[in-house]
Amino acid sequence: EDAALAARFQERVDAEERIEPNDWMPEAYRKTLTRQISQHAHSEIVGMLPEGNWITRTPSLRRKAALLAKVQDECGHGLYLYAAAETLGTAREELVDQLLSGRAKYSSIFNYPTLTWADIGAIGWLVDGAAIMNQIPLCRCSYGPYARAMIRVCKEESFHQRQGYEIMVTLARGAPEQKAMAQDALNRWWWPCLMMFGPPDGDSQHSDTSTKWKIKRFSNDELRQKFVDATVPQARFIDLTLPDPDLRLNPETGHWDYGTIDWSEFKQVLAGNGPCNRDRLAARRKAHDDGAWVREAALAFAAKRRARAAA
Ligand code: FAQ
């Protein structure tokens, strides 16, 4: 690669200029962004499944309307993100194929089951809360299409987070059984949510280059800490207990110190051995197969239109 082009590229990034699809960029920049954006897209699409599980069993019509809207938003985010990834030169069909064949990653968090209604509250509160923490800085990502997509996505995630927290507030102030259900969901989702931010900084292989290229603005551990600090008072407000006996305010740093994360669990989930990995991929494959007729019809229609235009 041309060293002068690479230097010019880095200058533009350092000057906070946005890189656009037709601009020159290092191959490794294109590759890591395609990786991250497509993983993000897959996460949105697979992320519809745990909550989709409860659409037919919401406790009220109002809850159903909100949950339906949220899950539809996630689908929209996925499509938006596939479109952003495509601007880097890989076709959506190829990206989807990577997911369905098990070659692509998606967020570890979506490999956990939604056992009770309270899980829908916990996902909105914690999973969307973590997603926002990670995505707000991505609104300033050096790659234009990704940064712009994130602005709208973050606005919607913020509504999702409130929706989830409000479910938790309602349960936590309800009957003892409801409060117990909320606590149980918090117990199960807390640690996996901390893992969403990725491996500890020392083990994060992409962080150095992604920071240099201003894809990442904060490290995995920095965002994880921000999330813990933001969530502790929210849990206290509804009188729920975070399942971490080591959690305490550090008077020197002003941050909440937390206990040791079980990274072996994270590795197992990434290796395909989480509680729901197989179910999630099976559901996506079935949806893809069931939708084959739509793709065929769309292609046939496009071919007809082309033939008509040529005639
Ligand atoms: N799960 O070197 P790093 C949502 C992988 S929110 C699985 O630190 P990087 C909204 C990583 O890919 C969730 N894999 O990597 C929603 C890499 O593997 P690779 C999606 C993980 O990229 C809410 C390896 O470990 N959000 O969907 C995870 O610098 C509710 C080494 O890691 C995004 O994708 C993990 N948790 O930092 C939807 C945000 N963590 O690729 C429905 C955009 C790490 O070499 C319902 N992504 N890995 O094979 C990012 O910000 C970054 O990619 C990080 C990882 C921070 C996730």
Coordinates of C-alpha atoms and ligand atoms in Angstrom, one line a residue:
E1 CA 0.0 0.0 0.0
D2 CA 1.1 3.5 -0.7
A3 CA 2.7 5.0 2.4
A4 CA 1.7 8.5 1.4
L5 CA -1.9 7.5 1.0
A6 CA -1.8 5.8 4.4
A7 CA -0.3 8.9 6.0
R8 CA -2.9 11.2 4.4
F9 CA -5.6 8.9 5.6
Q10 CA -4.3 9.0 9.2
E11 CA -4.1 12.8 9.0
R12 CA -7.8 13.0 8.0
V13 CA -8.8 10.7 10.9
D14 CA -6.7 12.7 13.3
A15 CA -8.4 15.9 12.1
E16 CA -11.8 14.3 12.8
E17 CA -12.8 14.2 9.2
R18 CA -15.3 11.5 8.3
I19 CA -14.2 8.8 5.9
E20 CA -16.7 8.0 3.2
P21 CA -17.2 4.9 1.1
N22 CA -15.4 6.1 -2.0
D23 CA -12.4 7.5 -0.1
W24 CA -9.1 5.7 0.0
M25 CA -8.7 3.6 3.1
P26 CA -6.3 1.0 4.3
E27 CA -7.4 -2.6 3.6
A28 CA -7.2 -3.4 7.4
Y29 CA -9.5 -0.5 8.2
R30 CA -12.1 -1.8 5.7
K31 CA -11.7 -5.3 7.1
T32 CA -12.1 -4.4 10.7
L33 CA -15.1 -2.1 10.1
T34 CA -16.8 -4.8 8.0
R35 CA -16.2 -7.2 10.9
Q36 CA -17.5 -4.9 13.5
I37 CA -20.5 -3.5 11.6
S38 CA -21.6 -6.9 10.4
Q39 CA -21.3 -8.4 13.9
H40 CA -23.3 -5.5 15.1
A41 CA -26.0 -6.1 12.4
H42 CA -26.1 -9.8 13.3
S43 CA -26.5 -8.9 17.0
E44 CA -29.5 -6.8 16.2
I45 CA -31.2 -9.5 14.1
V46 CA -30.4 -12.4 16.5
G47 CA -31.2 -10.0 19.4
M48 CA -34.9 -10.0 18.2
L49 CA -35.2 -13.7 19.3
P50 CA -35.0 -13.5 23.1
E51 CA -37.6 -10.8 23.3
G52 CA -39.7 -12.1 20.4
N53 CA -40.2 -15.1 22.6
W54 CA -42.5 -13.0 24.9
I55 CA -44.6 -11.0 22.3
T56 CA -47.5 -13.5 22.6
R57 CA -47.3 -13.5 26.4
T58 CA -47.1 -9.9 27.5
P59 CA -49.1 -9.0 30.6
S60 CA -51.1 -6.3 28.8
L61 CA -52.0 -4.9 25.4
R62 CA -49.9 -1.8 26.2
R63 CA -46.9 -3.9 26.9
K64 CA -47.4 -5.9 23.7
A65 CA -47.5 -2.7 21.6
A66 CA -44.3 -1.4 23.1
L67 CA -42.5 -4.8 22.8
L68 CA -43.6 -5.3 19.2
A69 CA -42.3 -1.8 18.4
K70 CA -39.0 -2.5 20.1
V71 CA -38.4 -5.7 18.3
Q72 CA -39.3 -4.1 15.0
D73 CA -36.8 -1.3 15.8
E74 CA -34.1 -4.0 16.3
C75 CA -34.9 -5.4 12.8
G76 CA -34.6 -1.9 11.4
H77 CA -31.2 -1.4 13.1
G78 CA -30.0 -4.7 11.6
L79 CA -31.0 -3.7 8.1
Y80 CA -29.5 -0.2 8.5
L81 CA -26.2 -1.7 9.7
Y82 CA -26.1 -4.3 6.9
A83 CA -26.5 -1.4 4.5
A84 CA -23.6 0.5 6.2
A85 CA -21.5 -2.7 6.0
E86 CA -22.2 -3.1 2.3
T87 CA -20.8 0.3 1.6
L88 CA -17.4 -1.2 2.4
G89 CA -17.7 -3.7 -0.5
T90 CA -19.1 -7.0 0.9
A91 CA -22.6 -8.0 -0.2
R92 CA -25.3 -8.5 2.3
E93 CA -25.8 -12.1 1.0
E94 CA -22.2 -12.9 2.0
L95 CA -22.6 -11.3 5.4
V96 CA -25.8 -13.2 6.1
D97 CA -24.1 -16.4 4.9
Q98 CA -21.3 -15.8 7.4
L99 CA -23.9 -15.7 10.2
L100 CA -25.9 -18.7 9.1
S101 CA -22.8 -20.9 8.6
G102 CA -21.6 -20.0 12.1
R103 CA -18.5 -18.2 10.8
A104 CA -19.5 -14.7 12.1
K105 CA -19.8 -13.6 15.7
Y106 CA -22.8 -11.8 17.2
S107 CA -23.1 -10.4 20.7
S108 CA -22.7 -13.1 23.4
I109 CA -25.6 -11.6 25.3
F110 CA -28.2 -13.0 22.9
N111 CA -27.3 -16.6 23.7
Y112 CA -29.1 -16.5 27.1
P113 CA -32.7 -17.5 27.6
T114 CA -35.7 -15.3 28.5
L115 CA -37.3 -17.4 31.2
T116 CA -39.9 -15.0 32.7
W117 CA -41.6 -11.7 31.8
A118 CA -39.1 -9.9 34.0
D119 CA -36.3 -10.9 31.6
I120 CA -37.9 -8.4 29.1
G121 CA -37.5 -5.7 31.7
A122 CA -34.0 -6.7 32.4
I123 CA -33.0 -6.8 28.8
G124 CA -34.3 -3.3 28.1
W125 CA -32.8 -1.9 31.3
L126 CA -29.4 -3.6 31.1
V127 CA -28.8 -4.9 27.6
D128 CA -30.0 -1.7 25.9
G129 CA -28.3 0.3 28.7
A130 CA -25.0 -1.4 27.9
A131 CA -25.7 -1.0 24.1
I132 CA -26.2 2.7 24.5
M133 CA -23.1 3.1 26.6
N134 CA -21.1 1.4 23.8
Q135 CA -22.9 3.1 20.9
I136 CA -23.0 6.8 21.9
P137 CA -19.3 7.1 21.2
L138 CA -19.8 5.2 17.9
C139 CA -21.8 8.2 16.7
R140 CA -18.4 9.9 16.3
C141 CA -16.8 6.9 14.6
S142 CA -14.4 7.9 11.8
Y143 CA -16.5 6.0 9.2
G144 CA -19.4 8.2 8.1
P145 CA -22.1 5.7 7.2
Y146 CA -21.6 3.8 10.6
A147 CA -21.5 7.0 12.6
R148 CA -24.7 8.4 11.0
A149 CA -26.5 5.1 11.4
M150 CA -25.6 5.1 15.1
I151 CA -27.3 8.5 15.7
R152 CA -30.7 7.2 14.9
V153 CA -30.1 3.8 16.5
C154 CA -29.1 5.5 19.8
K155 CA -32.3 7.5 19.9
E156 CA -34.3 4.4 19.6
E157 CA -32.2 2.4 22.1
S158 CA -32.8 5.1 24.6
F159 CA -36.6 4.6 24.3
H160 CA -35.9 0.8 24.6
Q161 CA -33.9 1.3 27.8
R162 CA -36.7 3.3 29.4
Q163 CA -39.3 0.8 28.4
G164 CA -37.3 -2.0 30.1
Y165 CA -36.5 0.0 33.2
E166 CA -40.2 0.9 33.6
I167 CA -41.1 -2.8 33.5
M168 CA -38.6 -3.4 36.3
V169 CA -40.0 -0.5 38.3
T170 CA -43.5 -1.9 38.0
L171 CA -42.4 -5.4 39.1
A172 CA -40.1 -4.2 41.9
R173 CA -43.0 -2.2 43.3
G174 CA -45.5 -5.0 42.8
A175 CA -46.4 -8.1 44.8
P176 CA -43.5 -10.0 46.6
E177 CA -43.6 -12.6 43.8
Q178 CA -43.2 -9.9 41.2
K179 CA -40.3 -8.3 43.0
A180 CA -38.7 -11.7 43.4
M181 CA -39.1 -12.3 39.6
A182 CA -37.4 -9.0 38.9
Q183 CA -34.5 -9.8 41.2
D184 CA -34.1 -13.2 39.7
A185 CA -33.9 -11.7 36.2
L186 CA -31.3 -9.2 37.4
N187 CA -29.3 -12.0 38.9
R188 CA -29.1 -13.9 35.6
W189 CA -28.5 -10.9 33.3
W190 CA -26.0 -8.8 35.3
W191 CA -22.8 -10.7 34.6
P192 CA -23.5 -11.5 31.0
C193 CA -24.2 -7.8 30.5
L194 CA -20.8 -6.9 31.8
M195 CA -19.3 -9.3 29.3
M196 CA -21.0 -7.5 26.4
F197 CA -18.3 -4.8 26.5
G198 CA -15.8 -7.4 25.3
P199 CA -12.6 -8.9 26.8
P200 CA -10.5 -6.9 29.4
D201 CA -8.3 -4.3 27.7
G202 CA -5.2 -6.5 28.0
D203 CA -6.9 -9.2 25.9
S204 CA -8.6 -7.0 23.4
Q205 CA -6.8 -7.6 20.1
H206 CA -8.5 -5.0 18.0
S207 CA -8.4 -2.1 20.5
D208 CA -5.1 -0.5 19.5
T209 CA -5.8 -0.1 15.8
S210 CA -9.4 0.7 16.3
T211 CA -8.5 3.5 18.7
K212 CA -5.8 4.8 16.3
W213 CA -8.5 4.9 13.6
K214 CA -11.1 6.5 15.8
I215 CA -13.5 3.6 15.5
K216 CA -13.2 3.2 19.2
R217 CA -13.2 6.2 21.5
F218 CA -13.2 4.4 24.9
S219 CA -11.7 1.0 25.8
N220 CA -13.8 -2.0 26.7
D221 CA -13.0 -1.6 30.4
E222 CA -13.7 2.1 30.4
L223 CA -17.2 1.6 29.0
R224 CA -17.8 -1.4 31.3
Q225 CA -17.0 0.9 34.3
K226 CA -19.2 3.7 33.0
F227 CA -22.0 1.2 32.7
V228 CA -21.5 -0.1 36.3
D229 CA -21.4 3.4 37.7
A230 CA -24.6 4.4 35.8
T231 CA -26.5 1.2 36.8
V232 CA -25.8 1.0 40.6
P233 CA -28.0 4.0 41.5
Q234 CA -30.8 2.7 39.1
A235 CA -30.8 -0.7 41.0
R236 CA -30.9 1.1 44.3
F237 CA -33.7 3.3 43.3
I238 CA -36.0 0.3 42.8
D239 CA -34.5 -1.6 45.8
L240 CA -33.0 -4.5 43.8
T241 CA -29.6 -5.9 44.6
L242 CA -26.8 -6.3 42.0
P243 CA -25.6 -9.9 42.4
D244 CA -22.0 -9.0 43.2
P245 CA -20.8 -9.1 46.9
D246 CA -17.6 -7.3 45.9
L247 CA -19.4 -4.2 44.6
R248 CA -18.3 -1.1 46.5
L249 CA -17.7 2.6 45.9
N250 CA -14.0 3.3 45.7
P251 CA -13.6 6.6 47.6
E252 CA -10.3 7.3 45.8
T253 CA -11.5 6.9 42.2
G254 CA -15.2 7.7 42.8
H255 CA -16.0 4.6 40.7
W256 CA -17.8 1.4 41.8
D257 CA -15.3 -1.5 42.0
Y258 CA -16.9 -4.8 40.9
G259 CA -16.0 -8.4 41.4
T260 CA -14.2 -10.7 39.0
I261 CA -15.9 -11.5 35.7
D262 CA -16.0 -15.2 34.8
W263 CA -14.2 -14.9 31.4
S264 CA -14.3 -18.7 30.9
E265 CA -18.1 -18.4 30.6
F266 CA -17.6 -15.7 27.9
K267 CA -15.2 -17.9 26.0
Q268 CA -17.6 -20.8 26.1
V269 CA -20.4 -18.6 24.7
L270 CA -18.2 -17.3 22.0
A271 CA -17.2 -20.9 21.1
G272 CA -20.8 -21.7 20.5
N273 CA -21.5 -23.4 23.8
G274 CA -23.8 -20.8 25.5
P275 CA -27.2 -21.9 26.7
C276 CA -29.0 -20.9 23.5
N277 CA -26.3 -20.6 20.7
R278 CA -27.7 -23.6 18.8
D279 CA -31.3 -22.5 19.2
R280 CA -30.5 -19.0 18.0
L281 CA -28.7 -20.2 14.8
A282 CA -31.4 -22.8 14.1
A283 CA -34.1 -20.0 14.4
R284 CA -32.2 -17.7 12.0
R285 CA -31.6 -20.6 9.5
K286 CA -35.3 -21.5 9.5
A287 CA -36.3 -17.9 9.0
H288 CA -33.9 -17.6 6.1
D289 CA -35.2 -20.8 4.5
D290 CA -38.8 -19.7 5.1
G291 CA -38.1 -16.4 3.3
A292 CA -36.5 -18.0 0.2
W293 CA -39.7 -17.5 -1.8
V294 CA -39.6 -13.8 -1.1
R295 CA -36.0 -13.4 -2.3
E296 CA -36.9 -15.5 -5.4
A297 CA -39.9 -13.4 -6.1
A298 CA -38.0 -10.2 -5.7
L299 CA -35.3 -11.4 -8.1
A300 CA -37.8 -12.5 -10.7
F301 CA -39.6 -9.1 -10.4
A302 CA -36.3 -7.2 -10.8
A303 CA -35.4 -9.3 -13.9
K304 CA -38.8 -8.6 -15.4
R305 CA -38.4 -4.9 -14.9
R306 CA -34.9 -5.0 -16.4
A307 CA -36.2 -6.9 -19.4
R308 CA -39.0 -4.4 -19.8
A309 CA -36.7 -1.4 -19.5
A310 CA -34.4 -2.9 -22.1
A311 CA -37.2 -3.6 -24.6
Ligands
FAQ1 N1 -19.9 -11.0 22.1 O1 -10.6 -7.1 20.3 P1 -11.9 -7.0 20.9 C1 -27.3 -4.7 20.4 C2 -15.2 -10.5 20.2 S1 -25.9 -4.4 21.4 C3 -19.3 -11.7 21.1 O2 -12.1 -6.2 22.1 P2 -13.5 -5.1 19.3 C4 -28.6 -3.8 20.7 C5 -14.7 -9.5 19.1 O3 -15.7 -9.4 18.1 C6 -24.8 -5.7 21.0 N2 -18.0 -11.4 20.6 O4 -12.9 -6.6 19.7 C7 -29.7 -4.7 21.1 C8 -13.4 -10.1 18.7 O5 -13.6 -11.2 17.9 P3 -13.2 -11.2 16.3 C9 -24.0 -5.4 19.7 C10 -17.4 -10.4 21.3 O6 -14.2 -5.2 18.1 C11 -30.1 -4.6 22.4 C12 -12.9 -10.6 20.0 O7 -14.0 -10.8 20.8 N3 -23.2 -4.3 19.7 O8 -27.3 -5.5 19.6 C13 -17.9 -9.7 22.3 O9 -12.3 -4.1 19.4 C14 -31.2 -5.4 22.8 C15 -11.9 -9.7 20.7 O10 -12.5 -8.5 21.1 C16 -22.1 -4.1 19.0 O11 -21.7 -4.9 18.2 C17 -19.2 -10.0 22.7 N4 -19.8 -9.4 23.8 O12 -14.4 -4.7 20.5 C18 -30.4 -5.5 20.2 C19 -21.4 -2.8 19.1 N5 -17.0 -8.8 22.7 O13 -14.1 -10.2 15.6 C20 -31.4 -6.3 20.7 C21 -20.3 -2.6 18.1 C22 -15.9 -9.0 22.0 O14 -11.8 -10.8 16.2 C23 -31.8 -6.3 22.0 N6 -19.1 -3.3 18.4 N7 -16.1 -9.9 21.1 O15 -13.5 -12.6 15.8 C24 -18.1 -2.9 19.3 O16 -18.2 -1.8 19.8 C25 -16.9 -3.8 19.4 O17 -16.9 -4.7 18.4 C26 -16.9 -4.6 20.8 C27 -15.6 -5.5 20.8 C28 -16.7 -3.6 21.9 C29 -18.1 -5.4 21.0

